[in-house]
Coordinates of C-alpha atoms in Angstrom, one line a residue:
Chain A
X1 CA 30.3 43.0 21.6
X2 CA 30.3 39.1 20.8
X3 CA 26.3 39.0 19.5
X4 CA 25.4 35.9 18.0
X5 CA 21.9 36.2 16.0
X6 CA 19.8 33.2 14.6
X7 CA 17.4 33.1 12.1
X8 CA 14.7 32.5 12.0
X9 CA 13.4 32.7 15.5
X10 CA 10.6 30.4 14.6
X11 CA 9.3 28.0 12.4
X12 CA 6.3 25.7 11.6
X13 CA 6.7 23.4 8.7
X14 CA 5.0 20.0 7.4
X15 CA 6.6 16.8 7.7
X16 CA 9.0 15.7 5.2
X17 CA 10.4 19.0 4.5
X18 CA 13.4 20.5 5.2
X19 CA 14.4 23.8 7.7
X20 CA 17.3 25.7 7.4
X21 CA 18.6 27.6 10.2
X22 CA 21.4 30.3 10.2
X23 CA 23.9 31.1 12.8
X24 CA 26.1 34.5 12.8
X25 CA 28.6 35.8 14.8
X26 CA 27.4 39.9 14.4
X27 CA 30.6 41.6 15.2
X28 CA 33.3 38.8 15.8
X29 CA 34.5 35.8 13.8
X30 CA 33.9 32.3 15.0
X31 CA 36.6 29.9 14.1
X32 CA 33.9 27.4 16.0
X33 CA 30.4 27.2 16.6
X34 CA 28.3 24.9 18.6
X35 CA 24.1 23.9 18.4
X36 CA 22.1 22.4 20.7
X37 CA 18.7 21.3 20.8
X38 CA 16.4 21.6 23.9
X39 CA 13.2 20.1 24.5
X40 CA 10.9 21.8 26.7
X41 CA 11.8 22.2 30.4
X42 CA 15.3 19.8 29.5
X43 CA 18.9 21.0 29.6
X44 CA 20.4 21.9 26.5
X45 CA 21.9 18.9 24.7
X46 CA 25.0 19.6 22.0
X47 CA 24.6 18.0 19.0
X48 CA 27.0 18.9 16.9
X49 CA 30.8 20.9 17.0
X50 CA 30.2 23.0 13.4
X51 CA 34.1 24.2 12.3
X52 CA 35.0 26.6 10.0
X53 CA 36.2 24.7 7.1
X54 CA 35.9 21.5 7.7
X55 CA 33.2 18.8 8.5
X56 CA 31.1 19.1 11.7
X57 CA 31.6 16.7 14.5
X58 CA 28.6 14.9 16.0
X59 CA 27.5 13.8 19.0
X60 CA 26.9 10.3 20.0
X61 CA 23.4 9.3 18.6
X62 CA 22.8 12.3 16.2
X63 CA 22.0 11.6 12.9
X64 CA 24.8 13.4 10.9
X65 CA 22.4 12.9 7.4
X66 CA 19.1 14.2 9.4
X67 CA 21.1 17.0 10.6
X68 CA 23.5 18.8 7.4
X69 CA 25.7 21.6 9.4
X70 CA 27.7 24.2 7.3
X71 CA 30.5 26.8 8.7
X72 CA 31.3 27.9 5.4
X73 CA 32.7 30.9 6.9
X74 CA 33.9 32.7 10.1
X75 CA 30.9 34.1 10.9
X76 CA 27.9 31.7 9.4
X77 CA 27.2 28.4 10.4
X78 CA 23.8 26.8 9.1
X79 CA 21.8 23.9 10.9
X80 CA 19.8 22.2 7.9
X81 CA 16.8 19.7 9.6
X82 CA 16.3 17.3 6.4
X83 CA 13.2 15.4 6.4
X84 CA 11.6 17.0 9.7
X85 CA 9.2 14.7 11.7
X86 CA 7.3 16.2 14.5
X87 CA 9.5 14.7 16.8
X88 CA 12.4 16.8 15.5
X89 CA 10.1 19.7 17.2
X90 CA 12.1 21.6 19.2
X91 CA 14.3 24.5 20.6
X92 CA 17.7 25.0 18.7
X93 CA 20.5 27.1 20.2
X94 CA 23.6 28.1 18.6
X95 CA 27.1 29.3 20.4
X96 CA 30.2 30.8 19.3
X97 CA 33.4 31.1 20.6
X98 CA 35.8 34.0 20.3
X99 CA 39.0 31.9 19.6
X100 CA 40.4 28.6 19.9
X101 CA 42.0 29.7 23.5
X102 CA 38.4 31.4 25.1
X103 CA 36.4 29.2 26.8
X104 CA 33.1 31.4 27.1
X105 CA 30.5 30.9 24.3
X106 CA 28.0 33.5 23.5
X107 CA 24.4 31.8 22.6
X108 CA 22.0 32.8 19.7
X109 CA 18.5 33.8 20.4
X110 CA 17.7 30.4 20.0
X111 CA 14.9 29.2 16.6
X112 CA 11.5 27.2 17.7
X113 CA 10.8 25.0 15.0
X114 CA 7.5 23.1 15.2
X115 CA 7.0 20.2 12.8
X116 CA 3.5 19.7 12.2
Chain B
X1 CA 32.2 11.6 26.9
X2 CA 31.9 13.8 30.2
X3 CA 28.3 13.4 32.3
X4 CA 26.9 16.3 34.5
X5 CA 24.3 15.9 37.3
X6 CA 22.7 18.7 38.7
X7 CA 20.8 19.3 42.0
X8 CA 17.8 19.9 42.5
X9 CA 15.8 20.0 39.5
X10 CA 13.7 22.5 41.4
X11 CA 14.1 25.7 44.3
X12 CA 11.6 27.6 45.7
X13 CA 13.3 30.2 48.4
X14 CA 12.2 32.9 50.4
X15 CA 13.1 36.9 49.0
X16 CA 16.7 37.5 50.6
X17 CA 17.0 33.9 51.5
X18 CA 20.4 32.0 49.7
X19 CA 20.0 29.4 47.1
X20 CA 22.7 26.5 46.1
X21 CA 22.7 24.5 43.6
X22 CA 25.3 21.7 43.4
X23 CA 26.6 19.7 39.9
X24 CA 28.9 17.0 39.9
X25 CA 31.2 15.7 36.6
X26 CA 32.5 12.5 35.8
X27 CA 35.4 13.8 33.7
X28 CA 39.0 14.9 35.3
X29 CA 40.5 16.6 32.5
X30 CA 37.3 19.0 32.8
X31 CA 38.7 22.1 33.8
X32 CA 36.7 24.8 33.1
X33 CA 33.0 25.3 34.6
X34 CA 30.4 28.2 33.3
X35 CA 27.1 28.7 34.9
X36 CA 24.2 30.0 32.6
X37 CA 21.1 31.6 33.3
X38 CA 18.0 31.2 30.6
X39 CA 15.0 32.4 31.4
X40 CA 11.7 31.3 29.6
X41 CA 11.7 31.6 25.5
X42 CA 15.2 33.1 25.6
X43 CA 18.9 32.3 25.7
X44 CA 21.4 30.9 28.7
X45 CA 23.3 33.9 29.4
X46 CA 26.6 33.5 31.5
X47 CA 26.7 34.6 35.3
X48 CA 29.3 33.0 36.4
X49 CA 32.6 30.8 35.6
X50 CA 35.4 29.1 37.0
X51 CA 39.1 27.4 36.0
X52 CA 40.2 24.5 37.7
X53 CA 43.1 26.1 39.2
X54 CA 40.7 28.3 41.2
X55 CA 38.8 27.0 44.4
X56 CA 35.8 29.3 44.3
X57 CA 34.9 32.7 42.5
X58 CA 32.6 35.3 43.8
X59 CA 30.6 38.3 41.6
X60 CA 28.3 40.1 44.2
X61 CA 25.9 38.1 45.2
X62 CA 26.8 35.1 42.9
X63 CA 29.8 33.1 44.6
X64 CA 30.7 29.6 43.3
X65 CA 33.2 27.3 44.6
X66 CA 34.9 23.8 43.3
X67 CA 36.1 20.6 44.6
X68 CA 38.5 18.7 41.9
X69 CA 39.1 16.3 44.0
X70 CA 35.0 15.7 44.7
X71 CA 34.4 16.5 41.3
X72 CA 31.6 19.0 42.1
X73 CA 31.0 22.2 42.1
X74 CA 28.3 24.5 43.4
X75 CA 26.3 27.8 42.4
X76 CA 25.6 30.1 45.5
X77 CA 23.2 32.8 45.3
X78 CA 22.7 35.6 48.3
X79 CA 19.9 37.6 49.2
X80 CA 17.9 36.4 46.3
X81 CA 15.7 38.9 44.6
X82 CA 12.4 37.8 42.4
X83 CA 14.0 38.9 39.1
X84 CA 16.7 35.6 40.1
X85 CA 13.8 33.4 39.3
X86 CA 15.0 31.0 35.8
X87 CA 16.3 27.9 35.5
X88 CA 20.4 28.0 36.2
X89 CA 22.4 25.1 34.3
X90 CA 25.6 24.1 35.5
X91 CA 28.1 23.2 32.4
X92 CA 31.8 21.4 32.2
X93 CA 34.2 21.3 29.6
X94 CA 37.8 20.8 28.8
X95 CA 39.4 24.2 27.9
X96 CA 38.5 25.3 24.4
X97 CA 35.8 22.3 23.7
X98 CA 32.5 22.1 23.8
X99 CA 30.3 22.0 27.0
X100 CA 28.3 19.9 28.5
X101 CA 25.2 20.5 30.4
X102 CA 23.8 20.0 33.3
X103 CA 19.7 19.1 33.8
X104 CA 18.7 22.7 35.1
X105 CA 17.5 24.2 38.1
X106 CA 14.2 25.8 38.5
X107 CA 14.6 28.7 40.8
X108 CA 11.3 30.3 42.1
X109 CA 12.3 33.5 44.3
X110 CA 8.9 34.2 46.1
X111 CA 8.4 37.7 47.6

């Protein structure tokens, strides 16, 4: 149990566009979810809290506009890159957590977007 | 926010030889502390955790112990085999909220 799947697991656009990526809780609902972006051979670094239900809460220095989350529902959160640069290339994990109360999170597979 | 240091950024050890791997936190009301191991391309998976209200936690070979008063907390791994090679993050967090992450640890188990 507690499966949390991403997609896609890759993908190269052109600057200027925008990337969506989904995050799904497969076989438990997610009252919260979390993403993170690493760079390569870095530590994961949270950039946003993604609620179900309400507005997302960002981290200190990440651009809430650049980076549009959605937890429309208990078991989908999506990470939309808006105007991707090739500096926005990178690694982006989601989490999930079981209830308010559990403290383990349960990572996606993780989606490698390259920004050409 | 909270701030977590982890040491060393890189391990070599001998096959069957322990590994440690010490973090440190800045914040006090952190009280819960996972350890995740991600190898290359793929996703941190959890090995270990401990609750403030605990003083150290041992799976197997995996132990890990705290200090609250220190502020630190350590990863300890026995008898390591080659298939422990990945990089280990360390991670705090207040109960419930999100975590933050430690720099890594590159662990290289040589046969």
């Amino acid at each position: 149990g507690a499966v949390v799947s991403q997609h896609p697991s890759w993908v190269i656009c052109k600057s200027g566009t925008s990337v969506k990526i989904e995050c799904r809780s497969l076989d438990f609902q997610a009252t919260t979810m979390f993403w993170y972006r690493q760079f390569p051979k870095q530590s994961l670094m949270l950039m946003a809290t993604s609620n179900e239900g309400s507005k997302a809460t960002y981290e200190q220095g990440v651009e809430k506009d650049k980076f549009l989350i959605n937890h429309a529902s208990l078991t989908l959160s999506t990470l939309t890159v808006t105007s991707a640069h090739p500096e926005d290339s990178s690694f982006y994990i989601c989490s999930a957590r079981l209830a308010e109360t559990y403290n383990e999170q349960f990572f996606g597979p993780g989606t490698r977007l390259t920004v050409l | 926010g909270e701030n977590v240091e982890q040491h060393p950024s890189t391990l070599s050890v001998q096959e069957g030889d322990s590994a440690v791997i010490k973090c440190t936190y800045s914040d006090s009301a952190s009280n819960y502390f996972p350890w995740y191991k991600q190898e290359l391309g793929k996703r941190p998976q959890l090995i270990i955790d401990i609750r403030s209200n605990v003083g150290e936690k041992k799976d197997q070979r995996i132990a890990v112990t705290l200090n609250k008063t220190a502020k630190h907390f350590s990863l300890h791994i026995t008898e390591t085999q080659p298939e422990d090679s990945a990089v280990y993050f360390c991670a705090a967090s207040r109960m419930g909220n999100q975590f933050y992450f430690g720099t890594g640890t590159s662990l290289t188990v040589i046969p």
